[in-house]
Amino acid sequence: MSFRIAAVVTLVCLAPIAAKADEILNIGDPAPALKVSGWVKGDKIERFEPKKIYVVEFWATWCGPCRASIPHLTELAHKFKEQGVQFVGVDVFEHDVQLVEPFVTEMGDKMDYSVALDSVPADSEPKDGAMAKAWMDAADEHGIPTAFVVHDGTIAWIGHPLRLDEPLAKILADDWDAGEMAKKRLVDKAQERAVRLVRQKIYGPYRAHDYQGTLAAIEEVTKESPEQTDRYESLKFICLANSHNVEAALTLGHALLEKYDDQADNLNNIAWEVIDPNLKRDPDPRVAQLALKAAQRAVQLTESGNHYYLDTLAEAQFRTGDASAAIATEEKAIALLKADKDGGSPANAKELEQHLERYRRGTKDAAGG
């Protein structure tokens, strides 16, 4: 479930690493062309005009942080409209492009700038889109939302759209040292690359459901760098549980419950990853009970105000044999999602509805219906 596990998905969704930091698309380089397959909203931008400033932001409907940053981009678009700054949101890495237009319509005035679709070749993966490759991959950017400021046909800044205010104002005021920022970004990217290499060593086998291989990689990394032990202990629990090393999983899992007692997101993460129905197998009953405790605490901490956590709790209840409770909890999650206009995409709602139907089938099966 890509919208749920931030701590894991941030790493799992990493694209291949650029060859060398100094070979990446960087500040001061000419901006790549705009190669989109269509425009969903706003003025079409065919090319970057001389002397003008553009903000090109990459996003997707399934991306929670993207949804959160969209109103801020609209504020900036309004603020700098008189100074001629044009904003365009390019949808990339999209699982289902049919969701884009309804999403933009739903956002309405909160998304008040041009919106375009990446140009993805037929029978290709979303990551192979022309914009995804020429901009995101080339710049060694592996997460969305990401924004590029283009000034006079040249890239002037790259970063998270919520950090766009200051650099954009300085670029407009001609108070921006692009050369120094380019040097700093190369240093930052080299450091990020070193971290990502370690993460890929660990998450490569994890993506392949090779839990023993993941545990071996964690052991190797933490032996070389003991300070990283805490970073991977939740993943270690998940791999122990999913490889049926139950006793070790329970020992670590109960320790994590205590450690994360006031951290709802971490509790939710470790619960979901061992009961996720996409794993196609039932967890050990003791692991399911531990997940139930973690999910219950996450819901308690958020006062039943987070539909993701309620969904996890419903799955834990179902996995521990209480389908009726799962149905009631899932119904609360769906109602909460529907009441929150910024809460999630149509794909989120569809997934929760599918979970609810599964729990209802479970109740009928148990009753012999």
GROMACS .gro file of C-alpha atoms in nm:
model
  369
    1MET     CA    1   0.000   0.000   0.000
    2SER     CA    2   0.210   0.289  -0.129
    3PHE     CA    3   0.029   0.569   0.048
    4ARG     CA    4   0.070   0.421   0.393
    5ILE     CA    5   0.423   0.320   0.482
    6ALA     CA    6   0.626   0.638   0.454
    7ALA     CA    7   0.928   0.503   0.636
    8VAL     CA    8   0.956   0.203   0.405
    9VAL     CA    9   0.817   0.334   0.078
   10THR     CA   10   1.051   0.634   0.070
   11LEU     CA   11   1.330   0.382   0.024
   12VAL     CA   12   1.154   0.110  -0.172
   13CYS     CA   13   1.056   0.354  -0.449
   14LEU     CA   14   1.409   0.475  -0.511
   15ALA     CA   15   1.512   0.479  -0.875
   16PRO     CA   16   1.857   0.370  -0.997
   17ILE     CA   17   2.141   0.589  -0.880
   18ALA     CA   18   2.310   0.832  -1.117
   19ALA     CA   19   2.661   0.731  -1.219
   20LYS     CA   20   2.845   1.024  -1.060
   21ALA     CA   21   2.730   1.329  -0.869
   22ASP     CA   22   2.909   1.567  -1.107
   23GLU     CA   23   2.731   1.415  -1.410
   24ILE     CA   24   2.380   1.497  -1.296
   25LEU     CA   25   2.152   1.769  -1.427
   26ASN     CA   26   2.226   2.057  -1.193
   27ILE     CA   27   2.165   2.421  -1.113
   28GLY     CA   28   2.315   2.632  -1.390
   29ASP     CA   29   2.246   2.373  -1.662
   30PRO     CA   30   2.008   2.437  -1.953
   31ALA     CA   31   1.658   2.321  -1.870
   32PRO     CA   32   1.540   2.014  -2.064
   33ALA     CA   33   1.250   2.057  -2.304
   34LEU     CA   34   0.889   2.024  -2.194
   35LYS     CA   35   0.774   1.695  -2.349
   36VAL     CA   36   0.422   1.627  -2.221
   37SER     CA   37   0.142   1.418  -2.366
   38GLY     CA   38  -0.135   1.663  -2.286
   39TRP     CA   39  -0.261   1.950  -2.072
   40VAL     CA   40  -0.528   1.896  -1.809
   41LYS     CA   41  -0.563   2.254  -1.688
   42GLY     CA   42  -0.437   2.606  -1.749
   43ASP     CA   43  -0.223   2.768  -2.016
   44LYS     CA   44  -0.013   2.544  -2.237
   45ILE     CA   45   0.359   2.613  -2.218
   46GLU     CA   46   0.530   2.508  -2.538
   47ARG     CA   47   0.883   2.630  -2.455
   48PHE     CA   48   1.076   2.836  -2.203
   49GLU     CA   49   1.086   3.196  -2.318
   50PRO     CA   50   1.400   3.406  -2.269
   51LYS     CA   51   1.422   3.612  -1.949
   52LYS     CA   52   1.110   3.450  -1.804
   53ILE     CA   53   1.083   3.244  -1.486
   54TYR     CA   54   0.898   2.913  -1.465
   55VAL     CA   55   0.832   2.669  -1.182
   56VAL     CA   56   0.807   2.310  -1.304
   57GLU     CA   57   0.680   2.082  -1.028
   58PHE     CA   58   0.653   1.702  -1.043
   59TRP     CA   59   0.371   1.522  -0.863
   60ALA     CA   60   0.127   1.227  -0.877
   61THR     CA   61  -0.228   1.162  -0.756
   62TRP     CA   62  -0.115   0.884  -0.520
   63CYS     CA   63   0.142   1.105  -0.347
   64GLY     CA   64   0.019   1.241  -0.012
   65PRO     CA   65   0.297   1.502   0.024
   66CYS     CA   66   0.214   1.623  -0.328
   67ARG     CA   67  -0.146   1.685  -0.231
   68ALA     CA   68  -0.028   1.871   0.079
   69SER     CA   69   0.201   2.100  -0.122
   70ILE     CA   70  -0.044   2.185  -0.401
   71PRO     CA   71  -0.227   2.468  -0.214
   72HIS     CA   72   0.109   2.625  -0.131
   73LEU     CA   73   0.212   2.620  -0.497
   74THR     CA   74  -0.118   2.791  -0.578
   75GLU     CA   75  -0.044   3.061  -0.322
   76LEU     CA   76   0.294   3.122  -0.481
   77ALA     CA   77   0.144   3.122  -0.831
   78HIS     CA   78  -0.097   3.395  -0.723
   79LYS     CA   79   0.171   3.587  -0.534
   80PHE     CA   80   0.415   3.602  -0.825
   81LYS     CA   81   0.168   3.617  -1.112
   82GLU     CA   82   0.219   3.990  -1.164
   83GLN     CA   83   0.593   3.931  -1.195
   84GLY     CA   84   0.532   3.690  -1.481
   85VAL     CA   85   0.624   3.362  -1.306
   86GLN     CA   86   0.444   3.066  -1.463
   87PHE     CA   87   0.376   2.745  -1.272
   88VAL     CA   88   0.319   2.403  -1.423
   89GLY     CA   89   0.257   2.078  -1.237
   90VAL     CA   90   0.370   1.775  -1.438
   91ASP     CA   91   0.209   1.446  -1.337
   92VAL     CA   92   0.476   1.171  -1.335
   93PHE     CA   93   0.514   0.814  -1.207
   94GLU     CA   94   0.135   0.785  -1.234
   95HIS     CA   95  -0.017   0.439  -1.189
   96ASP     CA   96  -0.342   0.531  -1.366
   97VAL     CA   97  -0.353   0.851  -1.572
   98GLN     CA   98  -0.733   0.828  -1.580
   99LEU     CA   99  -0.725   0.948  -1.218
  100VAL     CA  100  -0.550   1.275  -1.297
  101GLU     CA  101  -0.836   1.479  -1.443
  102PRO     CA  102  -1.082   1.385  -1.163
  103PHE     CA  103  -0.811   1.466  -0.909
  104VAL     CA  104  -0.747   1.810  -1.060
  105THR     CA  105  -1.122   1.875  -1.079
  106GLU     CA  106  -1.160   1.778  -0.715
  107MET     CA  107  -0.878   2.012  -0.611
  108GLY     CA  108  -1.046   2.299  -0.794
  109ASP     CA  109  -0.911   2.642  -0.699
  110LYS     CA  110  -0.657   2.480  -0.466
  111MET     CA  111  -0.468   2.375  -0.778
  112ASP     CA  112  -0.478   2.700  -0.973
  113TYR     CA  113  -0.195   2.666  -1.225
  114SER     CA  114  -0.119   2.470  -1.541
  115VAL     CA  115  -0.122   2.091  -1.516
  116ALA     CA  116   0.030   1.854  -1.773
  117LEU     CA  117   0.079   1.481  -1.818
  118ASP     CA  118   0.415   1.315  -1.869
  119SER     CA  119   0.469   1.158  -2.210
  120VAL     CA  120   0.505   0.784  -2.145
  121PRO     CA  121   0.577   0.556  -2.443
  122ALA     CA  122   0.323   0.283  -2.511
  123ASP     CA  123   0.377  -0.037  -2.312
  124SER     CA  124   0.630   0.139  -2.087
  125GLU     CA  125   0.643   0.191  -1.713
  126PRO     CA  126   0.540   0.531  -1.566
  127LYS     CA  127   0.900   0.587  -1.457
  128ASP     CA  128   1.003   0.579  -1.825
  129GLY     CA  129   0.814   0.896  -1.914
  130ALA     CA  130   1.003   1.161  -2.110
  131MET     CA  131   0.976   1.419  -1.831
  132ALA     CA  132   1.055   1.168  -1.556
  133LYS     CA  133   1.376   1.065  -1.730
  134ALA     CA  134   1.495   1.402  -1.868
  135TRP     CA  135   1.425   1.593  -1.547
  136MET     CA  136   1.388   1.375  -1.238
  137ASP     CA  137   1.626   1.091  -1.325
  138ALA     CA  138   1.877   1.321  -1.490
  139ALA     CA  139   1.885   1.546  -1.182
  140ASP     CA  140   1.921   1.248  -0.945
  141GLU     CA  141   1.588   1.330  -0.784
  142HIS     CA  142   1.401   1.023  -0.667
  143GLY     CA  143   1.104   1.150  -0.471
  144ILE     CA  144   0.803   1.369  -0.536
  145PRO     CA  145   0.699   1.641  -0.502
  146THR     CA  146   1.005   1.807  -0.652
  147ALA     CA  147   1.015   2.153  -0.810
  148PHE     CA  148   1.257   2.310  -1.058
  149VAL     CA  149   1.287   2.685  -1.109
  150VAL     CA  150   1.383   2.775  -1.465
  151HIS     CA  151   1.518   3.127  -1.528
  152ASP     CA  152   1.606   3.241  -1.876
  153GLY     CA  153   1.609   2.879  -1.995
  154THR     CA  154   1.849   2.770  -1.719
  155ILE     CA  155   1.780   2.572  -1.402
  156ALA     CA  156   1.814   2.809  -1.107
  157TRP     CA  157   1.692   2.590  -0.818
  158ILE     CA  158   1.580   2.234  -0.743
  159GLY     CA  159   1.403   2.120  -0.427
  160HIS     CA  160   1.084   2.054  -0.233
  161PRO     CA  161   0.803   2.297  -0.326
  162LEU     CA  162   0.741   2.383   0.040
  163ARG     CA  163   1.094   2.529   0.046
  164LEU     CA  164   1.045   2.730  -0.273
  165ASP     CA  165   0.950   3.069  -0.122
  166GLU     CA  166   1.295   3.207  -0.037
  167PRO     CA  167   1.489   3.095  -0.346
  168LEU     CA  168   1.214   3.213  -0.581
  169ALA     CA  169   1.205   3.555  -0.415
  170LYS     CA  170   1.584   3.584  -0.438
  171ILE     CA  171   1.588   3.477  -0.802
  172LEU     CA  172   1.329   3.742  -0.881
  173ALA     CA  173   1.533   4.001  -0.689
  174ASP     CA  174   1.849   3.903  -0.879
  175ASP     CA  175   2.002   3.808  -0.544
  176TRP     CA  176   2.078   3.444  -0.620
  177ASP     CA  177   2.424   3.287  -0.651
  178ALA     CA  178   2.351   2.995  -0.880
  179GLY     CA  179   2.718   2.894  -0.896
  180GLU     CA  180   2.751   2.847  -0.521
  181MET     CA  181   2.418   2.667  -0.502
  182ALA     CA  182   2.529   2.431  -0.779
  183LYS     CA  183   2.847   2.342  -0.585
  184LYS     CA  184   2.652   2.286  -0.264
  185ARG     CA  185   2.401   2.064  -0.441
  186LEU     CA  186   2.679   1.842  -0.581
  187VAL     CA  187   2.815   1.791  -0.228
  188ASP     CA  188   2.467   1.715  -0.096
  189LYS     CA  189   2.397   1.472  -0.378
  190ALA     CA  190   2.724   1.287  -0.320
  191GLN     CA  191   2.628   1.240   0.044
  192GLU     CA  192   2.276   1.130  -0.050
  193ARG     CA  193   2.420   0.882  -0.297
  194ALA     CA  194   2.638   0.721  -0.029
  195VAL     CA  195   2.334   0.682   0.197
  196ARG     CA  196   2.123   0.549  -0.089
  197LEU     CA  197   2.380   0.286  -0.178
  198VAL     CA  198   2.352   0.149   0.174
  199ARG     CA  199   1.975   0.158   0.161
  200GLN     CA  200   1.962  -0.017  -0.174
  201LYS     CA  201   2.186  -0.291  -0.036
  202ILE     CA  202   1.920  -0.349   0.227
  203TYR     CA  203   1.601  -0.274   0.036
  204GLY     CA  204   1.702  -0.456  -0.282
  205PRO     CA  205   1.641  -0.799  -0.127
  206TYR     CA  206   1.344  -0.662   0.068
  207ARG     CA  207   1.167  -0.562  -0.253
  208ALA     CA  208   1.216  -0.920  -0.372
  209HIS     CA  209   1.064  -1.052  -0.045
  210ASP     CA  210   1.402  -1.201   0.038
  211TYR     CA  211   1.374  -1.148   0.411
  212GLN     CA  212   1.680  -1.355   0.502
  213GLY     CA  213   1.884  -1.158   0.249
  214THR     CA  214   1.754  -0.835   0.398
  215LEU     CA  215   1.847  -0.946   0.749
  216ALA     CA  216   2.196  -1.036   0.629
  217ALA     CA  217   2.233  -0.693   0.466
  218ILE     CA  218   2.116  -0.518   0.783
  219GLU     CA  219   2.369  -0.719   0.983
  220GLU     CA  220   2.649  -0.622   0.744
  221VAL     CA  221   2.558  -0.252   0.740
  222THR     CA  222   2.510  -0.216   1.114
  223LYS     CA  223   2.830  -0.406   1.187
  224GLU     CA  224   3.022  -0.152   0.978
  225SER     CA  225   2.819   0.142   1.111
  226PRO     CA  226   2.670   0.061   1.456
  227GLU     CA  227   2.514   0.407   1.471
  228GLN     CA  228   2.268   0.294   1.202
  229THR     CA  229   2.124   0.011   1.413
  230ASP     CA  230   1.820   0.212   1.522
  231ARG     CA  231   1.748   0.313   1.162
  232TYR     CA  232   1.680  -0.044   1.055
  233GLU     CA  233   1.538  -0.210   1.366
  234SER     CA  234   1.175  -0.179   1.250
  235LEU     CA  235   1.266  -0.338   0.918
  236LYS     CA  236   1.452  -0.610   1.104
  237PHE     CA  237   1.135  -0.688   1.302
  238ILE     CA  238   0.930  -0.700   0.982
  239CYS     CA  239   1.175  -0.939   0.817
  240LEU     CA  240   1.194  -1.164   1.123
  241ALA     CA  241   0.815  -1.182   1.139
  242ASN     CA  242   0.768  -1.239   0.767
  243SER     CA  243   1.035  -1.511   0.758
  244HIS     CA  244   0.860  -1.690   1.047
  245ASN     CA  245   1.146  -1.632   1.291
  246VAL     CA  246   0.869  -1.569   1.538
  247GLU     CA  247   1.047  -1.579   1.873
  248ALA     CA  248   1.311  -1.326   1.767
  249ALA     CA  249   1.042  -1.115   1.601
  250LEU     CA  250   0.832  -1.105   1.917
  251THR     CA  251   1.128  -1.010   2.135
  252LEU     CA  252   1.218  -0.720   1.909
  253GLY     CA  253   0.857  -0.632   1.840
  254HIS     CA  254   0.763  -0.588   2.204
  255ALA     CA  255   1.071  -0.372   2.254
  256LEU     CA  256   0.958  -0.155   1.962
  257LEU     CA  257   0.609  -0.123   2.109
  258GLU     CA  258   0.764   0.028   2.420
  259LYS     CA  259   1.007   0.244   2.229
  260TYR     CA  260   0.741   0.385   1.995
  261ASP     CA  261   0.465   0.408   2.252
  262ASP     CA  262   0.407   0.775   2.169
  263GLN     CA  263   0.487   0.756   1.795
  264ALA     CA  264   0.174   0.667   1.601
  265ASP     CA  265   0.337   0.655   1.259
  266ASN     CA  266   0.606   0.408   1.363
  267LEU     CA  267   0.350   0.191   1.541
  268ASN     CA  268   0.130   0.190   1.233
  269ASN     CA  269   0.420   0.104   1.005
  270ILE     CA  270   0.537  -0.201   1.194
  271ALA     CA  271   0.179  -0.323   1.232
  272TRP     CA  272   0.084  -0.297   0.866
  273GLU     CA  273   0.398  -0.453   0.723
  274VAL     CA  274   0.334  -0.785   0.897
  275ILE     CA  275  -0.042  -0.807   0.825
  276ASP     CA  276  -0.061  -0.652   0.477
  277PRO     CA  277  -0.302  -0.872   0.275
  278ASN     CA  278  -0.079  -0.826  -0.030
  279LEU     CA  279   0.173  -1.058   0.137
  280LYS     CA  280  -0.058  -1.347   0.041
  281ARG     CA  281  -0.002  -1.542   0.360
  282ASP     CA  282  -0.133  -1.538   0.715
  283PRO     CA  283   0.097  -1.404   0.986
  284ASP     CA  284   0.173  -1.608   1.295
  285PRO     CA  285  -0.116  -1.549   1.542
  286ARG     CA  286   0.124  -1.405   1.800
  287VAL     CA  287   0.264  -1.161   1.546
  288ALA     CA  288  -0.091  -1.062   1.450
  289GLN     CA  289  -0.170  -0.995   1.815
  290LEU     CA  290   0.137  -0.775   1.844
  291ALA     CA  291   0.029  -0.587   1.531
  292LEU     CA  292  -0.315  -0.542   1.685
  293LYS     CA  293  -0.162  -0.381   1.996
  294ALA     CA  294   0.048  -0.149   1.782
  295ALA     CA  295  -0.249  -0.048   1.568
  296GLN     CA  296  -0.473   0.007   1.869
  297ARG     CA  297  -0.213   0.236   2.026
  298ALA     CA  298  -0.167   0.432   1.699
  299VAL     CA  299  -0.543   0.488   1.677
  300GLN     CA  300  -0.555   0.586   2.043
  301LEU     CA  301  -0.274   0.840   2.001
  302THR     CA  302  -0.455   1.002   1.709
  303GLU     CA  303  -0.798   0.981   1.875
  304SER     CA  304  -0.938   0.781   1.583
  305GLY     CA  305  -0.866   1.075   1.355
  306ASN     CA  306  -0.644   0.909   1.093
  307HIS     CA  307  -0.808   0.686   0.834
  308TYR     CA  308  -0.479   0.513   0.750
  309TYR     CA  309  -0.436   0.400   1.109
  310LEU     CA  310  -0.800   0.293   1.134
  311ASP     CA  311  -0.754   0.087   0.820
  312THR     CA  312  -0.451  -0.084   0.975
  313LEU     CA  313  -0.647  -0.152   1.293
  314ALA     CA  314  -0.930  -0.304   1.090
  315GLU     CA  315  -0.686  -0.539   0.916
  316ALA     CA  316  -0.534  -0.638   1.251
  317GLN     CA  317  -0.878  -0.708   1.394
  318PHE     CA  318  -0.964  -0.920   1.093
  319ARG     CA  319  -0.633  -1.108   1.114
  320THR     CA  320  -0.697  -1.187   1.480
  321GLY     CA  321  -1.043  -1.328   1.414
  322ASP     CA  322  -1.276  -1.035   1.484
  323ALA     CA  323  -1.434  -0.964   1.145
  324SER     CA  324  -1.725  -0.774   1.298
  325ALA     CA  325  -1.491  -0.528   1.469
  326ALA     CA  326  -1.293  -0.499   1.145
  327ILE     CA  327  -1.607  -0.402   0.955
  328ALA     CA  328  -1.701  -0.134   1.209
  329THR     CA  329  -1.348   0.009   1.212
  330GLU     CA  330  -1.318   0.009   0.833
  331GLU     CA  331  -1.650   0.188   0.802
  332LYS     CA  332  -1.514   0.459   1.034
  333ALA     CA  333  -1.200   0.484   0.821
  334ILE     CA  334  -1.401   0.525   0.500
  335ALA     CA  335  -1.632   0.784   0.656
  336LEU     CA  336  -1.332   0.978   0.782
  337LEU     CA  337  -1.165   0.968   0.441
  338LYS     CA  338  -1.480   1.090   0.267
  339ALA     CA  339  -1.519   1.376   0.516
  340ASP     CA  340  -1.161   1.493   0.460
  341LYS     CA  341  -1.138   1.665   0.121
  342ASP     CA  342  -0.758   1.661   0.139
  343GLY     CA  343  -0.736   1.314   0.287
  344GLY     CA  344  -0.652   1.099  -0.012
  345SER     CA  345  -0.700   1.016  -0.377
  346PRO     CA  346  -0.979   0.805  -0.529
  347ALA     CA  347  -0.732   0.515  -0.528
  348ASN     CA  348  -0.714   0.534  -0.147
  349ALA     CA  349  -1.092   0.521  -0.114
  350LYS     CA  350  -1.117   0.229  -0.356
  351GLU     CA  351  -0.862   0.030  -0.158
  352LEU     CA  352  -1.045   0.084   0.170
  353GLU     CA  353  -1.373  -0.023   0.008
  354GLN     CA  354  -1.204  -0.342  -0.112
  355HIS     CA  355  -1.085  -0.413   0.241
  356LEU     CA  356  -1.435  -0.363   0.377
  357GLU     CA  357  -1.582  -0.604   0.124
  358ARG     CA  358  -1.321  -0.864   0.221
  359TYR     CA  359  -1.413  -0.833   0.587
  360ARG     CA  360  -1.782  -0.869   0.505
  361ARG     CA  361  -1.710  -1.182   0.303
  362GLY     CA  362  -1.517  -1.315   0.602
  363THR     CA  363  -1.816  -1.265   0.828
  364LYS     CA  364  -2.046  -1.445   0.582
  365ASP     CA  365  -1.799  -1.732   0.544
  366ALA     CA  366  -1.771  -1.772   0.920
  367ALA     CA  367  -2.152  -1.785   0.942
  368GLY     CA  368  -2.175  -2.032   0.656
  369GLY     CA  369  -2.344  -1.773   0.433
   0.00000   0.00000   0.00000
